[in-house]
Amino acid sequence: MLTLKSVSRHYGQASAIDGLDLVVPDDSYVSLLGASGSGKTTLLRIIAGFEEPDNGTISLRGARLDGVPPHKRGVGFVFQNFALFPHLSVEDNVAFGLRYREERPVRDKAEVRERVQTILGLVGLEGLGRRAVGAISGGQKQRVALARTLIAEPKIVLLDEPLGALDANLRERMCDELRAIRQRLGISFLHVTGSETEALLMGDQVAVLADGAIAQIAPPDDLFRSPASATVARHLNAFNIISGTVSDGRLRSPVGALALPTGTGARNGQPMSVALPYDGIAVKPRRDEASDGISARFVTAEFKGPSMLSFFRAADGSLIQSLVHLSEPRPPRYEPDQVYALDFDPELLIAFPERAY
Amino acid sequence: MDLANQSNGAAIKREDALSPARKRARRDEIQALKLAAPGIVWMTLFMVLPMIMVVYVSFWTQTTFAIEPTLTVDSWVRFLTSPTYLDSIVTTLFIWIVVLAATLVIGYPVALLIGLMIRNVTLQTALLVVCIIPFWTSFLIRVIAWRPTLGTEGAINSILINLGLIETPFTSLLFSELAVIIGMAQIYCVFMVGPITFMLARIDHSIIEAARDLGAGFGKIFWRIILPLSLPGVVVGAVFVSVMVLGEFATAAALSGRKVNMLGNIIVSQVGSLKWAFASVAGVILTIIIAIVITTLLRIVNIRKEM
């Protein structure tokens, strides 16, 4: 179990990580979702020991990690750019840790060879051992990087956007394989990504990193069903976030007055944000201005194969997205600049009361 | 277009028969030739022809005051049977190998600091500039400055005596092989630092972090990652230093009190006494040595791969 307690890291005035707590259980896959610049790489580098935290403690199975040099931490790190040793063959890259680590290096050549072959088999690189690392494809490099880390049997493996450098097809295949490999080895993976689909797909648990701290950690479906805050919902890239104040049981917002789900129970003047799922919107022809709900001008639509994402601009200029799964009846073609009424079931809204400032 | 083709006859038709790819390739070839031409002319006039001439002159007949183009191997026999001249080959090789080792041992840590440890590009550049500041003074001044430094009553001896570390000054510091080696190591060290620094600066830091993450300590990382990746820089630096040291004469003349005779010194003194044939022999031998040294150095690493 990897435990981080109120870990902080500042660069000058700016803080990249600010009082972060996180627990990665043994034998689990945790994905860490964060926007670019949210400090997710910094966090991994602190766990691996390439940087030290300004405050807080890190421990792995009860032993303190902070202050220990990186080569003695027993933490595996898979780099975004793979960071393979360019002058060594695939085999020698993979064998590097076994041969040259300071603690318990494996001096028996036969054992090294055997373990290299085993791990190359595990990541699907049989027969490529003698290739130069410059002579293999991106996906293969990714596997070499993984094999090189896994062969040392680290207690936890940190993956820094491991699929970022791969093309979309390969990414999906590697996702499945990463999960399968982790399950076979029974160790923990902490997988950092900026892609919500990747995070939700990969993690037994998904942690959302925002403002230098973990905003929520939960299994993917829980996270999706009940995000803890508007920030978390925004990271999932599946909700329109609308902010306003409560008045007479309705939310007065710049895009219009919205009905709130039953049991929200907020007093008048309470600031509140609601998350409206992209796929919870029914687009209707324009109706009377005075009525409830959102009126918005159609901007453009993106055809995504199994679904269609439409963009509307509300009266205050904010963008509202509507997703229609094409297994449902195909929506009519919307006219650009035409104003439509965006209807939704208020019960679909997730309400986040905010502290009054 | 069609009209022009018909009227210009067969030549243009053949040209048209070439595929666009072939035409492009041919244009590129012509372009390359044009770019190479000045260099080829220059090298032919000022290197190839003179070298042929030097080899030729080394077989001319030398009398005390004159030289005539009657072919003979006299000069070669005299050079290769004289212990003095054979000694100068040994001296040249000895000084070369010691200076090369010294520049490497002193230069590599400097390059390691500038190229790898310092991550700020501005600071890197500033430190490289600092390395070449000594070159703002003339070569001669840099060499001569070692005399008041190394002399019997020079700076080093004065300091050591004033500190009470020694009572009688070292007399062998100046006008010795040591002085020549110290002088050359100082002058040529920067030519080692530069290429190694550039190679080291190209190493991706995440590679070194990856090696640490895999459990390797600094020693293993240096020998297994950093040194192999910087080897092309070491070889290029070694080529620079070798070429300059092997052909050196000024440092040896200024700091050895004529006790150390390198091949370069032989050439200078023979030319001075108008012994052109003999100077040519020494010149040819020096060229052969340099060629062998460079070929050997380039064997160590495949420079082509690094270009």
Short mmCIF file of N, CA and C in Angstrom, two decimals, chain A residues 45 48 50 69-72 75-77 79 81 83-88 93 96-103 148-149 152, chain B residues 119 203-229 305-306:
data_model
loop_
_atom_site.label_atom_id
_atom_site.label_comp_id
_atom_site.label_asym_id
_atom_site.label_seq_id
_atom_site.Cartn_x
_atom_site.Cartn_y
_atom_site.Cartn_z
N ARG A 45 6.82 12.01 -10.00
CA ARG A 45 8.26 12.20 -9.80
C ARG A 45 8.61 12.26 -8.32
N ALA A 48 8.47 8.64 -7.13
CA ALA A 48 9.63 7.88 -7.61
C ALA A 48 10.93 8.37 -6.99
N PHE A 50 12.54 11.34 -7.89
CA PHE A 50 13.32 12.26 -8.73
C PHE A 50 13.23 13.66 -8.14
N PRO A 69 16.94 7.79 -1.78
CA PRO A 69 17.25 8.07 -3.19
C PRO A 69 16.46 7.15 -4.12
N PRO A 70 16.18 7.63 -5.35
CA PRO A 70 15.27 6.90 -6.25
C PRO A 70 15.70 5.45 -6.50
N HIS A 71 17.03 5.19 -6.54
CA HIS A 71 17.42 3.82 -6.89
C HIS A 71 17.26 2.84 -5.74
N LYS A 72 16.82 3.36 -4.58
CA LYS A 72 16.61 2.44 -3.46
C LYS A 72 15.15 2.38 -3.04
N VAL A 75 10.40 1.50 -6.54
CA VAL A 75 9.23 2.00 -7.26
C VAL A 75 9.57 1.99 -8.75
N GLY A 76 8.71 1.38 -9.55
CA GLY A 76 8.96 1.35 -10.99
C GLY A 76 8.35 2.57 -11.65
N PHE A 77 9.03 3.10 -12.67
CA PHE A 77 8.53 4.30 -13.35
C PHE A 77 8.57 4.05 -14.85
N PHE A 79 8.23 5.90 -18.29
CA PHE A 79 8.25 7.28 -18.77
C PHE A 79 7.35 7.47 -19.98
N ASN A 81 7.96 9.26 -22.56
CA ASN A 81 8.73 9.14 -23.82
C ASN A 81 9.55 7.85 -23.82
N ALA A 83 12.04 6.65 -22.57
CA ALA A 83 13.38 6.79 -22.00
C ALA A 83 14.18 5.49 -22.09
N LEU A 84 14.13 4.84 -23.25
CA LEU A 84 14.94 3.63 -23.43
C LEU A 84 16.40 4.03 -23.61
N PHE A 85 17.31 3.13 -23.27
CA PHE A 85 18.74 3.41 -23.45
C PHE A 85 19.07 3.22 -24.93
N PRO A 86 19.39 4.30 -25.64
CA PRO A 86 19.45 4.23 -27.10
C PRO A 86 20.60 3.35 -27.62
N HIS A 87 21.63 3.13 -26.79
CA HIS A 87 22.79 2.38 -27.28
C HIS A 87 22.70 0.90 -26.95
N LEU A 88 21.61 0.49 -26.31
CA LEU A 88 21.50 -0.91 -25.91
C LEU A 88 20.38 -1.60 -26.69
N ASN A 93 18.37 -3.50 -22.63
CA ASN A 93 17.52 -2.53 -21.95
C ASN A 93 16.74 -3.20 -20.83
N PHE A 96 18.82 -4.34 -17.83
CA PHE A 96 19.62 -3.31 -17.14
C PHE A 96 19.44 -3.34 -15.63
N GLY A 97 18.19 -3.33 -15.18
CA GLY A 97 17.91 -3.27 -13.75
C GLY A 97 18.48 -4.47 -13.01
N LEU A 98 18.28 -5.66 -13.58
CA LEU A 98 18.78 -6.87 -12.92
C LEU A 98 20.30 -6.83 -12.79
N ARG A 99 20.96 -6.41 -13.85
CA ARG A 99 22.42 -6.46 -13.87
C ARG A 99 23.06 -5.40 -13.01
N TYR A 100 22.55 -4.18 -13.10
CA TYR A 100 23.32 -3.06 -12.58
C TYR A 100 22.72 -2.40 -11.35
N ARG A 101 21.62 -2.95 -10.82
CA ARG A 101 21.07 -2.30 -9.64
C ARG A 101 22.02 -2.49 -8.47
N GLU A 102 21.94 -1.53 -7.51
CA GLU A 102 22.90 -1.56 -6.43
C GLU A 102 22.57 -2.66 -5.43
N GLU A 103 21.27 -2.87 -5.21
CA GLU A 103 20.87 -3.89 -4.24
C GLU A 103 20.53 -5.19 -4.95
N ARG A 148 11.12 -3.52 -18.94
CA ARG A 148 12.32 -3.10 -18.23
C ARG A 148 11.99 -2.76 -16.79
N THR A 149 10.81 -2.14 -16.59
CA THR A 149 10.40 -1.79 -15.24
C THR A 149 9.90 -3.02 -14.47
N ALA A 152 12.21 -5.96 -12.60
CA ALA A 152 12.79 -5.77 -11.28
C ALA A 152 11.78 -6.06 -10.17
N ARG B 119 21.64 22.32 -15.90
CA ARG B 119 20.52 22.16 -16.82
C ARG B 119 20.11 23.48 -17.46
N ILE B 203 22.17 14.06 -24.10
CA ILE B 203 21.57 12.92 -23.39
C ILE B 203 20.28 13.37 -22.71
N ASP B 204 19.22 12.65 -22.96
CA ASP B 204 17.92 12.94 -22.37
C ASP B 204 17.98 12.62 -20.87
N HIS B 205 17.62 13.61 -20.04
CA HIS B 205 17.72 13.38 -18.60
C HIS B 205 16.83 12.24 -18.14
N SER B 206 15.74 12.01 -18.84
CA SER B 206 14.86 10.94 -18.39
C SER B 206 15.54 9.57 -18.51
N ILE B 207 16.52 9.46 -19.41
CA ILE B 207 17.26 8.20 -19.53
C ILE B 207 18.04 7.93 -18.25
N ILE B 208 18.65 8.97 -17.73
CA ILE B 208 19.42 8.80 -16.50
C ILE B 208 18.49 8.54 -15.33
N GLU B 209 17.34 9.24 -15.33
CA GLU B 209 16.36 8.98 -14.27
C GLU B 209 15.86 7.54 -14.36
N ALA B 210 15.65 7.07 -15.59
CA ALA B 210 15.18 5.69 -15.76
C ALA B 210 16.20 4.72 -15.17
N ALA B 211 17.48 4.97 -15.42
CA ALA B 211 18.52 4.08 -14.91
C ALA B 211 18.53 4.09 -13.38
N ARG B 212 18.34 5.28 -12.80
CA ARG B 212 18.28 5.36 -11.34
C ARG B 212 17.07 4.59 -10.83
N ASP B 213 15.94 4.79 -11.52
CA ASP B 213 14.71 4.13 -11.09
C ASP B 213 14.88 2.62 -11.12
N LEU B 214 15.71 2.14 -12.05
CA LEU B 214 15.92 0.69 -12.15
C LEU B 214 16.92 0.21 -11.11
N GLY B 215 17.41 1.12 -10.29
CA GLY B 215 18.20 0.70 -9.14
C GLY B 215 19.70 0.91 -9.27
N ALA B 216 20.14 1.53 -10.39
CA ALA B 216 21.58 1.68 -10.57
C ALA B 216 22.09 2.90 -9.81
N GLY B 217 23.27 2.77 -9.19
CA GLY B 217 23.92 3.88 -8.52
C GLY B 217 24.68 4.72 -9.54
N PHE B 218 25.33 5.81 -9.05
CA PHE B 218 25.97 6.72 -10.00
C PHE B 218 27.07 6.04 -10.82
N GLY B 219 27.89 5.20 -10.16
CA GLY B 219 28.99 4.54 -10.87
C GLY B 219 28.50 3.74 -12.05
N LYS B 220 27.51 2.90 -11.80
CA LYS B 220 26.99 2.04 -12.88
C LYS B 220 26.37 2.90 -13.99
N ILE B 221 25.66 3.96 -13.58
CA ILE B 221 25.03 4.82 -14.58
C ILE B 221 26.11 5.48 -15.43
N PHE B 222 27.21 5.91 -14.78
CA PHE B 222 28.28 6.54 -15.55
C PHE B 222 28.88 5.56 -16.54
N TRP B 223 29.27 4.38 -16.07
CA TRP B 223 29.99 3.45 -16.95
C TRP B 223 29.08 2.82 -18.00
N ARG B 224 27.81 2.61 -17.67
CA ARG B 224 26.93 1.88 -18.58
C ARG B 224 26.10 2.78 -19.48
N ILE B 225 25.85 4.02 -19.03
CA ILE B 225 24.97 4.89 -19.82
C ILE B 225 25.73 6.13 -20.30
N ILE B 226 26.23 6.91 -19.36
CA ILE B 226 26.78 8.22 -19.71
C ILE B 226 28.02 8.09 -20.59
N LEU B 227 28.97 7.26 -20.14
CA LEU B 227 30.21 7.15 -20.92
C LEU B 227 29.97 6.62 -22.34
N PRO B 228 29.24 5.51 -22.49
CA PRO B 228 29.01 5.03 -23.87
C PRO B 228 28.31 6.07 -24.73
N LEU B 229 27.35 6.82 -24.16
CA LEU B 229 26.63 7.79 -24.97
C LEU B 229 27.49 9.00 -25.31
N LYS B 305 27.01 7.28 -37.36
CA LYS B 305 25.72 7.05 -36.69
C LYS B 305 25.29 8.27 -35.90
N GLU B 306 26.27 9.10 -35.50
CA GLU B 306 25.95 10.22 -34.61
C GLU B 306 25.66 11.49 -35.38
#
